[in-house]
XYZ file of C-alpha atoms in Angstrom:
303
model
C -24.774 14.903 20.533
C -24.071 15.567 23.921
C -27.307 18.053 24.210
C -29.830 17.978 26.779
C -32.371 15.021 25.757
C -34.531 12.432 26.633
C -33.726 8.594 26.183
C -34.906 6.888 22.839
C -37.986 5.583 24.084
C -37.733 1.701 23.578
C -41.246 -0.098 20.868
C -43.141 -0.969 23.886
C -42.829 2.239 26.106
C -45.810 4.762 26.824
C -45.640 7.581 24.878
C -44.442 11.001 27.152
C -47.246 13.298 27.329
C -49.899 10.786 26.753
C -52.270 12.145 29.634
C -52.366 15.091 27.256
C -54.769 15.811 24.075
C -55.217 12.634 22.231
C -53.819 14.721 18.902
C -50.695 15.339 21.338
C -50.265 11.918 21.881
C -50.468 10.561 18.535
C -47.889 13.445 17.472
C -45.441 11.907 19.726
C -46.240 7.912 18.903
C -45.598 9.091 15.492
C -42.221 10.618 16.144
C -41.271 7.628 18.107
C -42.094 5.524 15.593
C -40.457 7.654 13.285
C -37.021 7.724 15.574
C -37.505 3.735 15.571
C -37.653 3.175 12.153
C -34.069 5.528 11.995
C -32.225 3.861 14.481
C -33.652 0.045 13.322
C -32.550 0.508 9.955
C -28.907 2.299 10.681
C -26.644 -0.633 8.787
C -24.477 0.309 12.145
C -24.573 -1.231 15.580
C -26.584 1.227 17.715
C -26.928 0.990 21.431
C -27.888 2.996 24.467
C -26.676 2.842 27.717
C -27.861 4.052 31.215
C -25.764 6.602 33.094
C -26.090 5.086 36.291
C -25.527 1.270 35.885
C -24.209 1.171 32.430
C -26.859 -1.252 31.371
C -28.358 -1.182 27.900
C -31.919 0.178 27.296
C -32.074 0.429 23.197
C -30.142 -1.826 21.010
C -30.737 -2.299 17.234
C -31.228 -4.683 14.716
C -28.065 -4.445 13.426
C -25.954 -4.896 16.579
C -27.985 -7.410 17.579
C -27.155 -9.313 14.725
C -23.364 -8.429 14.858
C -23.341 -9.618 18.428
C -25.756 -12.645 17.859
C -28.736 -12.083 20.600
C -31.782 -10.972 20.468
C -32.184 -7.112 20.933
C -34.728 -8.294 23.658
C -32.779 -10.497 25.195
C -30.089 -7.624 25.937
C -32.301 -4.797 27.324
C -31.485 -4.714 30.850
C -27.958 -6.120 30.605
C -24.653 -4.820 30.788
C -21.297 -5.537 29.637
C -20.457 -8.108 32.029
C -23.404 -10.179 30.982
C -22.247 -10.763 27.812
C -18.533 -10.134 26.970
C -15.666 -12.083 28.008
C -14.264 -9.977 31.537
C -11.530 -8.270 29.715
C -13.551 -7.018 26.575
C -16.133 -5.961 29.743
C -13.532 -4.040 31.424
C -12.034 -2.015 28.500
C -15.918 -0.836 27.257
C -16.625 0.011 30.967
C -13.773 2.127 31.366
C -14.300 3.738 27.969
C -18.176 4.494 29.296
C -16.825 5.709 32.367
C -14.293 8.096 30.290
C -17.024 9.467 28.944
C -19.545 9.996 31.274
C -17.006 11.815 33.413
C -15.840 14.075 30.690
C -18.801 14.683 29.330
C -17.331 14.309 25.500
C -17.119 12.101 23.007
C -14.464 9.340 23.038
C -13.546 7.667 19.286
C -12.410 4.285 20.062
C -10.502 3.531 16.290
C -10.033 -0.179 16.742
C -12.118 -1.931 19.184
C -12.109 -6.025 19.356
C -15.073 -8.023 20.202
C -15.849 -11.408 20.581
C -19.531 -12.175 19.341
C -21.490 -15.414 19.557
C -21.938 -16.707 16.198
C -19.489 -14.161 14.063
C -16.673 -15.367 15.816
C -13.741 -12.245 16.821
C -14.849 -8.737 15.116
C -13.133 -5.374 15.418
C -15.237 -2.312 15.820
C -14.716 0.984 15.464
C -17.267 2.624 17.929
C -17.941 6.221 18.849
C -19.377 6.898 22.676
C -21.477 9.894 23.024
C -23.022 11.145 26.807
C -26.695 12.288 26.197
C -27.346 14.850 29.062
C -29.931 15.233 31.622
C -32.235 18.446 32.179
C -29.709 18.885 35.233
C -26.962 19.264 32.498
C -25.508 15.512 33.812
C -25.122 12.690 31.554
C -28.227 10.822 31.654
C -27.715 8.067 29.415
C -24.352 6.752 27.154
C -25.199 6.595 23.104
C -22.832 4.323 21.253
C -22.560 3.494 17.351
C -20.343 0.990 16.590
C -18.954 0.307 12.937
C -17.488 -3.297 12.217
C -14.281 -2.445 10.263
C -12.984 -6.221 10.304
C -12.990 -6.686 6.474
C -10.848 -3.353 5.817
C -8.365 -4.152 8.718
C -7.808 -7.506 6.524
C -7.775 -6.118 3.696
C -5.553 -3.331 4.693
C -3.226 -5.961 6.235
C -3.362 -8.343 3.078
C -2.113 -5.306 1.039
C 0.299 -4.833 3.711
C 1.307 -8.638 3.530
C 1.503 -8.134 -0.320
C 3.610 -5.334 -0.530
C 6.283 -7.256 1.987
C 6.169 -10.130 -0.024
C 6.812 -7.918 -3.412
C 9.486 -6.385 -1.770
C 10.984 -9.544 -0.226
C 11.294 -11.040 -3.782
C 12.448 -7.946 -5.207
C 15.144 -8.013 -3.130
C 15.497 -11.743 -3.859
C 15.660 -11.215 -7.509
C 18.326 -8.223 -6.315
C 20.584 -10.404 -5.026
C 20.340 -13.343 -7.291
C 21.015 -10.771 -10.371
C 23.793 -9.454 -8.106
C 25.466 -12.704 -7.853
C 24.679 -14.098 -11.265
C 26.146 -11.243 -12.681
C 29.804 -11.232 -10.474
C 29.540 -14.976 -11.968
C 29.174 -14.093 -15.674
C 31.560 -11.236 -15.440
C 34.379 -13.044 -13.740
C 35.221 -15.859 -16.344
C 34.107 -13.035 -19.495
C 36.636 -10.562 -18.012
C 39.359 -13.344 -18.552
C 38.126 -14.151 -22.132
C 37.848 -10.439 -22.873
C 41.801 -10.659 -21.013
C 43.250 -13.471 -22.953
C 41.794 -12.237 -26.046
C 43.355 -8.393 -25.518
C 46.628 -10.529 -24.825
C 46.097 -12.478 -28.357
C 45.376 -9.243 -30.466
C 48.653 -7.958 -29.394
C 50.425 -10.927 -30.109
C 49.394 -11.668 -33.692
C 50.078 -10.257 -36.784
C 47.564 -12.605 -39.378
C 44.858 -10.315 -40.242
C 42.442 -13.290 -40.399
C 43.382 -14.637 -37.063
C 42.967 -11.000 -35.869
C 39.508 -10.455 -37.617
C 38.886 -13.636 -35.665
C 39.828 -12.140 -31.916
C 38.278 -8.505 -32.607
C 34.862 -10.686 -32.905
C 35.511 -12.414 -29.827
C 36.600 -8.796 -28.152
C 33.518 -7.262 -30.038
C 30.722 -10.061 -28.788
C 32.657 -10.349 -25.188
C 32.374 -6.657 -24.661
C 28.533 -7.034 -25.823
C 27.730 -9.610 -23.794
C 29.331 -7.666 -20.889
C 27.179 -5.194 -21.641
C 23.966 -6.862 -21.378
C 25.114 -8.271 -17.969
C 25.255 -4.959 -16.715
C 22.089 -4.218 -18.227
C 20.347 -6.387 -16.582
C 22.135 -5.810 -13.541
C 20.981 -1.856 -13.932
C 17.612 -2.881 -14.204
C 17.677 -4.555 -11.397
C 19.192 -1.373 -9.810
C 16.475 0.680 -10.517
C 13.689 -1.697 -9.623
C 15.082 -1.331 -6.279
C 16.018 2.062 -6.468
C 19.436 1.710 -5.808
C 20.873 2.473 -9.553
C 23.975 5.270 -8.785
C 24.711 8.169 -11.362
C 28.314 9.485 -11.357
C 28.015 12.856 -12.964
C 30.885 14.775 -14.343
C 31.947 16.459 -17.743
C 32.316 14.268 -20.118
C 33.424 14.939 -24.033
C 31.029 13.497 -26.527
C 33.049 13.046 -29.074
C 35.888 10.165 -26.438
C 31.792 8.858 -25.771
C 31.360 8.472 -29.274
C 34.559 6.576 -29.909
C 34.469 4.209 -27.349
C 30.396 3.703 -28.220
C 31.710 3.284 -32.262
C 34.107 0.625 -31.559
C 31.437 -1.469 -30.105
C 29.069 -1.250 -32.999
C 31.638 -1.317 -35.238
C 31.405 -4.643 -36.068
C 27.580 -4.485 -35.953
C 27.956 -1.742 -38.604
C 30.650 -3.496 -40.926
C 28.589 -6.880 -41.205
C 25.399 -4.619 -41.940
C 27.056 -2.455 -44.572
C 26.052 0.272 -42.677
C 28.189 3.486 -42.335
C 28.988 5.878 -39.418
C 29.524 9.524 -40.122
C 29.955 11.800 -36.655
C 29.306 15.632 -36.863
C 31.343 18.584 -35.613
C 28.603 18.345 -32.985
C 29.987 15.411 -31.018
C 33.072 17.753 -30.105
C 30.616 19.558 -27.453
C 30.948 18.326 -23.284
C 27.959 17.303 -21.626
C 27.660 16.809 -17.805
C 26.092 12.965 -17.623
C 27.227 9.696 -16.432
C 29.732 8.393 -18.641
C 29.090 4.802 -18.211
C 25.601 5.377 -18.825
C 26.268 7.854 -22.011
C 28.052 5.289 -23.261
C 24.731 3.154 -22.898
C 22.480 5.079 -24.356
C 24.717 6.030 -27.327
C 25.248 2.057 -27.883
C 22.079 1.298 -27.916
C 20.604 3.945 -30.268
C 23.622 3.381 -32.460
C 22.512 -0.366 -32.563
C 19.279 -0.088 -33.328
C 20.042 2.668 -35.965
C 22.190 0.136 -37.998
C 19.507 -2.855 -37.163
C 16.978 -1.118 -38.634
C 19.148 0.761 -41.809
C 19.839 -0.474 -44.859
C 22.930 -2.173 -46.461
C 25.124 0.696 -48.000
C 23.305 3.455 -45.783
């Protein structure tokens, strides 16, 4: 873009050349009016700039309706004229940047205050059309208005914050309800370990191993949910280390045990259980529950 060429001619200039052939001269009002009809109906704002005093000599339809004056009205103007002084100064400076190197200059994020579309934000590419001398002749700028995706880029932004705000909200009150819930069952699950060693009815001992079975349960779900908290927020830890499946097995039977008695259900474990597996015991013991659960929920009495 930075090629040797002439200005875009503005609607009402003479054509070049026109004290040539009259076929010459309709050629080149054609291609003018070809090159009008491009730059009128680029959905972009589109100006043009003179080298010397940085005032604008082509201006489009669409930036004048972004900036909210007539394209008319601005031919002849420059910055100064119609910006607030400190918007002037920064698209001066970025003019002058590239008139004196002679390259193009992306400005990303440029704001702008308009007349009648209130603040915008712009992201504009300056371009130095050169001379016959090999000088920058004029300044071509194309400005896109980006407003809507910066605020929609910072409403995602917003959105995510938020959704991690509550996550860690829901994090903490988890966290908390949890050490609540845990605190007082730890002393039932207590007392009750206390009791079973104590009495020798077997009724009144049927009666605690419930309360030991359902307590250790219910402790279970708490850390459940307290796990699945932990890996919403990707802080769930795994201890690995070798653990035998067949101690996993025991401590996962006796809390299904009484799951398994009230269904009718029995447990048989193969030779295979006597194998070590590297895992997470705690969480083993987890999965191992939970299958075992739902394999005596969904059997049937004397299976």
């Amino acid at each position: 873009m930075s090629d040797t060429a002439p200005p875009p001619p503005g609607p009402d200039s003479p054509a070049p050349g026109s004290s040539g052939s009259s076929g010459s001269s309709e050629t080149l009002r054609g291609s003018e009016k070809f090159l009008q009809s491009i730059i009128e109906n680029i959905p972009d704002m589109v100006f043009v700039k003179d080298a010397a005093e940085l005032r604008f000599v082509r201006f489009n339809n669409a930036g004048a309706e972004l900036i909210g004056y007539p394209a008319e009205e601005m031919i002849g103007k420059n910055d100064w004229d119609l910006f607030p002084a400190s918007e002037a100064e920064f698209f001066i400076a970025k003019d002058r940047e590239v008139l004196a190197g002679g390259a193009m200059v992306d400005i990303p994020a440029e704001p702008i205050d308009t007349r009648f579309n209130g603040r915008r934000v712009l992201h504009t590419k300056k371009i130095p059309i050169l001379g016959e001398d090999g000088e920058p002749e004029y300044l071509l700028g194309i400005s896109e208005d980006i407003t809507e995706r910066i605020e929609s880029a910072r409403a995602i932004e917003d959105a995510r914050l938020e959704a991690e705000e509550a996550n860690r909200a829901k994090t903490d009150f988890l966290s908390r309800m949890s050490h609540e819930l845990r605190t007082p069952l730890n002393a039932v699950l207590g007392f009750a370990q206390l009791l079973e060693m104590d009495l020798t009815d077997e009724s009144e001992l049927e009666s605690v191993r419930h309360i030991l079975s359902a307590g250790s349960h219910l402790l279970d779900l708490i850390n459940d949910v307290l796990d699945i908290s932990r890996i919403d927020s990707g802080a769930l830890s795994v201890s690995l280390d070798s653990v035998p499946v067949a101690s996993a097995m025991d401590d996962s039977l006796v809390l299904v045990a009484a799951q398994a008695r009230d269904a009718g259900v029995a447990i048989e474990v193969s030779e295979a259980a006597s194998s070590i597996v590297r895992a997470d015991r705690q969480r083993l013991r987890q999965v191992l529950v939970n299958l075992l659960s739902n394999a005596i929920k969904f059997n049937r009495a004397g299976g």
